[in-house]
Amino acid sequence: MQQLFLLESEQAFVVWDCHYIPLCYKYDLSVLMEAILSMCEELVADEVGKTVVYWGSDTFSAEWHLDWNRQENVISIHPHWGQVQSCHEDLKRARNDLKLDLDEFVSEWRSLLVHIHKCLTHAGFQTHQIEDIGRLEKILVSTLGEGKFYSLIRS
């Protein structure tokens, strides 16, 4: 992915309790892609579950403890913040735990993955060239919906 995006040319945002956390496509999302794919795979595959997501970028370092129930359509996130670009101190003061609609949470991540997939395919990459593109495509096929927030930012 680092080859596709120019330095700081495009960013995605994680919004936590009204705090916007920028993630650079070139570096942050390249580093975080494994965590994003693993998280989405678990959320789609398991009706009920718990997992820990380790965000390991230099500018977005955190641990999210996830607990979800598909039947109740709910996900709870308990974060442990590490180094976060531009709002580290604000996050320490923010509401710590979040409880969200599971389908909406997955849809937001799906929208990001759709955008990344479009960029990869437009650049000519194919499934056999990039290990994780096959995983990404399986997530796109097994999930529905487009994130409301991600769509608004890109408009």
JSON list of N, CA and C in Angstrom, two decimals, residues 80-106:
[
{"chain": "A", "resi": 80, "resn": "HIS", "atom": "N", "xyz": [-7.08, 1.04, 25.55]},
{"chain": "A", "resi": 80, "resn": "HIS", "atom": "CA", "xyz": [-5.90, 1.43, 26.32]},
{"chain": "A", "resi": 80, "resn": "HIS", "atom": "C", "xyz": [-5.05, 2.21, 25.33]},
{"chain": "A", "resi": 81, "resn": "TRP", "atom": "N", "xyz": [-4.98, 3.52, 25.53]},
{"chain": "A", "resi": 81, "resn": "TRP", "atom": "CA", "xyz": [-4.31, 4.39, 24.57]},
{"chain": "A", "resi": 81, "resn": "TRP", "atom": "C", "xyz": [-2.82, 4.43, 24.79]},
{"chain": "A", "resi": 82, "resn": "GLY", "atom": "N", "xyz": [-2.08, 4.32, 23.72]},
{"chain": "A", "resi": 82, "resn": "GLY", "atom": "CA", "xyz": [-0.64, 4.53, 23.73]},
{"chain": "A", "resi": 82, "resn": "GLY", "atom": "C", "xyz": [-0.37, 5.90, 23.15]},
{"chain": "A", "resi": 83, "resn": "GLN", "atom": "N", "xyz": [0.52, 5.97, 22.19]},
{"chain": "A", "resi": 83, "resn": "GLN", "atom": "CA", "xyz": [0.83, 7.23, 21.52]},
{"chain": "A", "resi": 83, "resn": "GLN", "atom": "C", "xyz": [-0.15, 7.45, 20.37]},
{"chain": "A", "resi": 84, "resn": "VAL", "atom": "N", "xyz": [-0.85, 8.57, 20.40]},
{"chain": "A", "resi": 84, "resn": "VAL", "atom": "CA", "xyz": [-1.80, 8.90, 19.35]},
{"chain": "A", "resi": 84, "resn": "VAL", "atom": "C", "xyz": [-1.54, 10.32, 18.87]},
{"chain": "A", "resi": 85, "resn": "GLN", "atom": "N", "xyz": [-1.29, 10.45, 17.60]},
{"chain": "A", "resi": 85, "resn": "GLN", "atom": "CA", "xyz": [-0.97, 11.74, 16.99]},
{"chain": "A", "resi": 85, "resn": "GLN", "atom": "C", "xyz": [-2.06, 12.77, 17.26]},
{"chain": "A", "resi": 86, "resn": "SER", "atom": "N", "xyz": [-1.67, 13.93, 17.68]},
{"chain": "A", "resi": 86, "resn": "SER", "atom": "CA", "xyz": [-2.47, 15.14, 17.78]},
{"chain": "A", "resi": 86, "resn": "SER", "atom": "C", "xyz": [-3.53, 15.19, 18.89]},
{"chain": "A", "resi": 87, "resn": "CYS", "atom": "N", "xyz": [-3.81, 14.09, 19.57]},
{"chain": "A", "resi": 87, "resn": "CYS", "atom": "CA", "xyz": [-4.86, 14.21, 20.60]},
{"chain": "A", "resi": 87, "resn": "CYS", "atom": "C", "xyz": [-4.65, 13.24, 21.76]},
{"chain": "A", "resi": 88, "resn": "HIS", "atom": "N", "xyz": [-3.42, 12.90, 22.03]},
{"chain": "A", "resi": 88, "resn": "HIS", "atom": "CA", "xyz": [-3.14, 11.92, 23.09]},
{"chain": "A", "resi": 88, "resn": "HIS", "atom": "C", "xyz": [-3.73, 12.34, 24.43]},
{"chain": "A", "resi": 89, "resn": "GLU", "atom": "N", "xyz": [-3.48, 13.56, 24.84]},
{"chain": "A", "resi": 89, "resn": "GLU", "atom": "CA", "xyz": [-3.99, 14.04, 26.14]},
{"chain": "A", "resi": 89, "resn": "GLU", "atom": "C", "xyz": [-5.51, 14.13, 26.14]},
{"chain": "A", "resi": 90, "resn": "ASP", "atom": "N", "xyz": [-6.09, 14.53, 25.02]},
{"chain": "A", "resi": 90, "resn": "ASP", "atom": "CA", "xyz": [-7.55, 14.61, 24.93]},
{"chain": "A", "resi": 90, "resn": "ASP", "atom": "C", "xyz": [-8.18, 13.23, 25.09]},
{"chain": "A", "resi": 91, "resn": "LEU", "atom": "N", "xyz": [-7.55, 12.22, 24.52]},
{"chain": "A", "resi": 91, "resn": "LEU", "atom": "CA", "xyz": [-8.10, 10.86, 24.64]},
{"chain": "A", "resi": 91, "resn": "LEU", "atom": "C", "xyz": [-8.05, 10.35, 26.07]},
{"chain": "A", "resi": 92, "resn": "LYS", "atom": "N", "xyz": [-7.04, 10.77, 26.81]},
{"chain": "A", "resi": 92, "resn": "LYS", "atom": "CA", "xyz": [-6.97, 10.36, 28.22]},
{"chain": "A", "resi": 92, "resn": "LYS", "atom": "C", "xyz": [-8.16, 10.89, 29.01]},
{"chain": "A", "resi": 93, "resn": "ARG", "atom": "N", "xyz": [-8.68, 12.05, 28.59]},
{"chain": "A", "resi": 93, "resn": "ARG", "atom": "CA", "xyz": [-9.81, 12.68, 29.29]},
{"chain": "A", "resi": 93, "resn": "ARG", "atom": "C", "xyz": [-11.15, 12.26, 28.68]},
{"chain": "A", "resi": 94, "resn": "ALA", "atom": "N", "xyz": [-11.13, 11.63, 27.52]},
{"chain": "A", "resi": 94, "resn": "ALA", "atom": "CA", "xyz": [-12.37, 11.25, 26.83]},
{"chain": "A", "resi": 94, "resn": "ALA", "atom": "C", "xyz": [-13.05, 10.08, 27.53]},
{"chain": "A", "resi": 95, "resn": "ARG", "atom": "N", "xyz": [-14.30, 9.88, 27.15]},
{"chain": "A", "resi": 95, "resn": "ARG", "atom": "CA", "xyz": [-15.03, 8.72, 27.65]},
{"chain": "A", "resi": 95, "resn": "ARG", "atom": "C", "xyz": [-14.24, 7.48, 27.24]},
{"chain": "A", "resi": 96, "resn": "ASN", "atom": "N", "xyz": [-13.98, 6.62, 28.17]},
{"chain": "A", "resi": 96, "resn": "ASN", "atom": "CA", "xyz": [-13.09, 5.50, 27.90]},
{"chain": "A", "resi": 96, "resn": "ASN", "atom": "C", "xyz": [-13.76, 4.39, 27.10]},
{"chain": "A", "resi": 97, "resn": "ASP", "atom": "N", "xyz": [-14.85, 3.85, 27.58]},
{"chain": "A", "resi": 97, "resn": "ASP", "atom": "CA", "xyz": [-15.50, 2.74, 26.91]},
{"chain": "A", "resi": 97, "resn": "ASP", "atom": "C", "xyz": [-16.58, 3.25, 25.97]},
{"chain": "A", "resi": 98, "resn": "LEU", "atom": "N", "xyz": [-16.73, 2.56, 24.84]},
{"chain": "A", "resi": 98, "resn": "LEU", "atom": "CA", "xyz": [-17.81, 2.88, 23.92]},
{"chain": "A", "resi": 98, "resn": "LEU", "atom": "C", "xyz": [-18.62, 1.62, 23.66]},
{"chain": "A", "resi": 99, "resn": "LYS", "atom": "N", "xyz": [-19.93, 1.80, 23.52]},
{"chain": "A", "resi": 99, "resn": "LYS", "atom": "CA", "xyz": [-20.84, 0.73, 23.14]},
{"chain": "A", "resi": 99, "resn": "LYS", "atom": "C", "xyz": [-21.52, 1.22, 21.86]},
{"chain": "A", "resi": 100, "resn": "LEU", "atom": "N", "xyz": [-21.39, 0.42, 20.80]},
{"chain": "A", "resi": 100, "resn": "LEU", "atom": "CA", "xyz": [-21.85, 0.84, 19.48]},
{"chain": "A", "resi": 100, "resn": "LEU", "atom": "C", "xyz": [-22.70, -0.24, 18.82]},
{"chain": "A", "resi": 101, "resn": "ASP", "atom": "N", "xyz": [-23.42, 0.18, 17.80]},
{"chain": "A", "resi": 101, "resn": "ASP", "atom": "CA", "xyz": [-24.14, -0.74, 16.93]},
{"chain": "A", "resi": 101, "resn": "ASP", "atom": "C", "xyz": [-23.10, -1.53, 16.14]},
{"chain": "A", "resi": 102, "resn": "LEU", "atom": "N", "xyz": [-23.13, -2.84, 16.23]},
{"chain": "A", "resi": 102, "resn": "LEU", "atom": "CA", "xyz": [-22.13, -3.69, 15.59]},
{"chain": "A", "resi": 102, "resn": "LEU", "atom": "C", "xyz": [-22.15, -3.56, 14.07]},
{"chain": "A", "resi": 103, "resn": "ASP", "atom": "N", "xyz": [-23.33, -3.57, 13.48]},
{"chain": "A", "resi": 103, "resn": "ASP", "atom": "CA", "xyz": [-23.41, -3.47, 12.02]},
{"chain": "A", "resi": 103, "resn": "ASP", "atom": "C", "xyz": [-22.84, -2.14, 11.52]},
{"chain": "A", "resi": 104, "resn": "GLU", "atom": "N", "xyz": [-23.12, -1.06, 12.22]},
{"chain": "A", "resi": 104, "resn": "GLU", "atom": "CA", "xyz": [-22.58, 0.25, 11.82]},
{"chain": "A", "resi": 104, "resn": "GLU", "atom": "C", "xyz": [-21.06, 0.29, 11.97]},
{"chain": "A", "resi": 105, "resn": "PHE", "atom": "N", "xyz": [-20.55, -0.29, 13.03]},
{"chain": "A", "resi": 105, "resn": "PHE", "atom": "CA", "xyz": [-19.11, -0.34, 13.27]},
{"chain": "A", "resi": 105, "resn": "PHE", "atom": "C", "xyz": [-18.41, -1.09, 12.13]},
{"chain": "A", "resi": 106, "resn": "VAL", "atom": "N", "xyz": [-18.95, -2.25, 11.77]},
{"chain": "A", "resi": 106, "resn": "VAL", "atom": "CA", "xyz": [-18.36, -3.05, 10.69]},
{"chain": "A", "resi": 106, "resn": "VAL", "atom": "C", "xyz": [-18.50, -2.31, 9.35]}
]
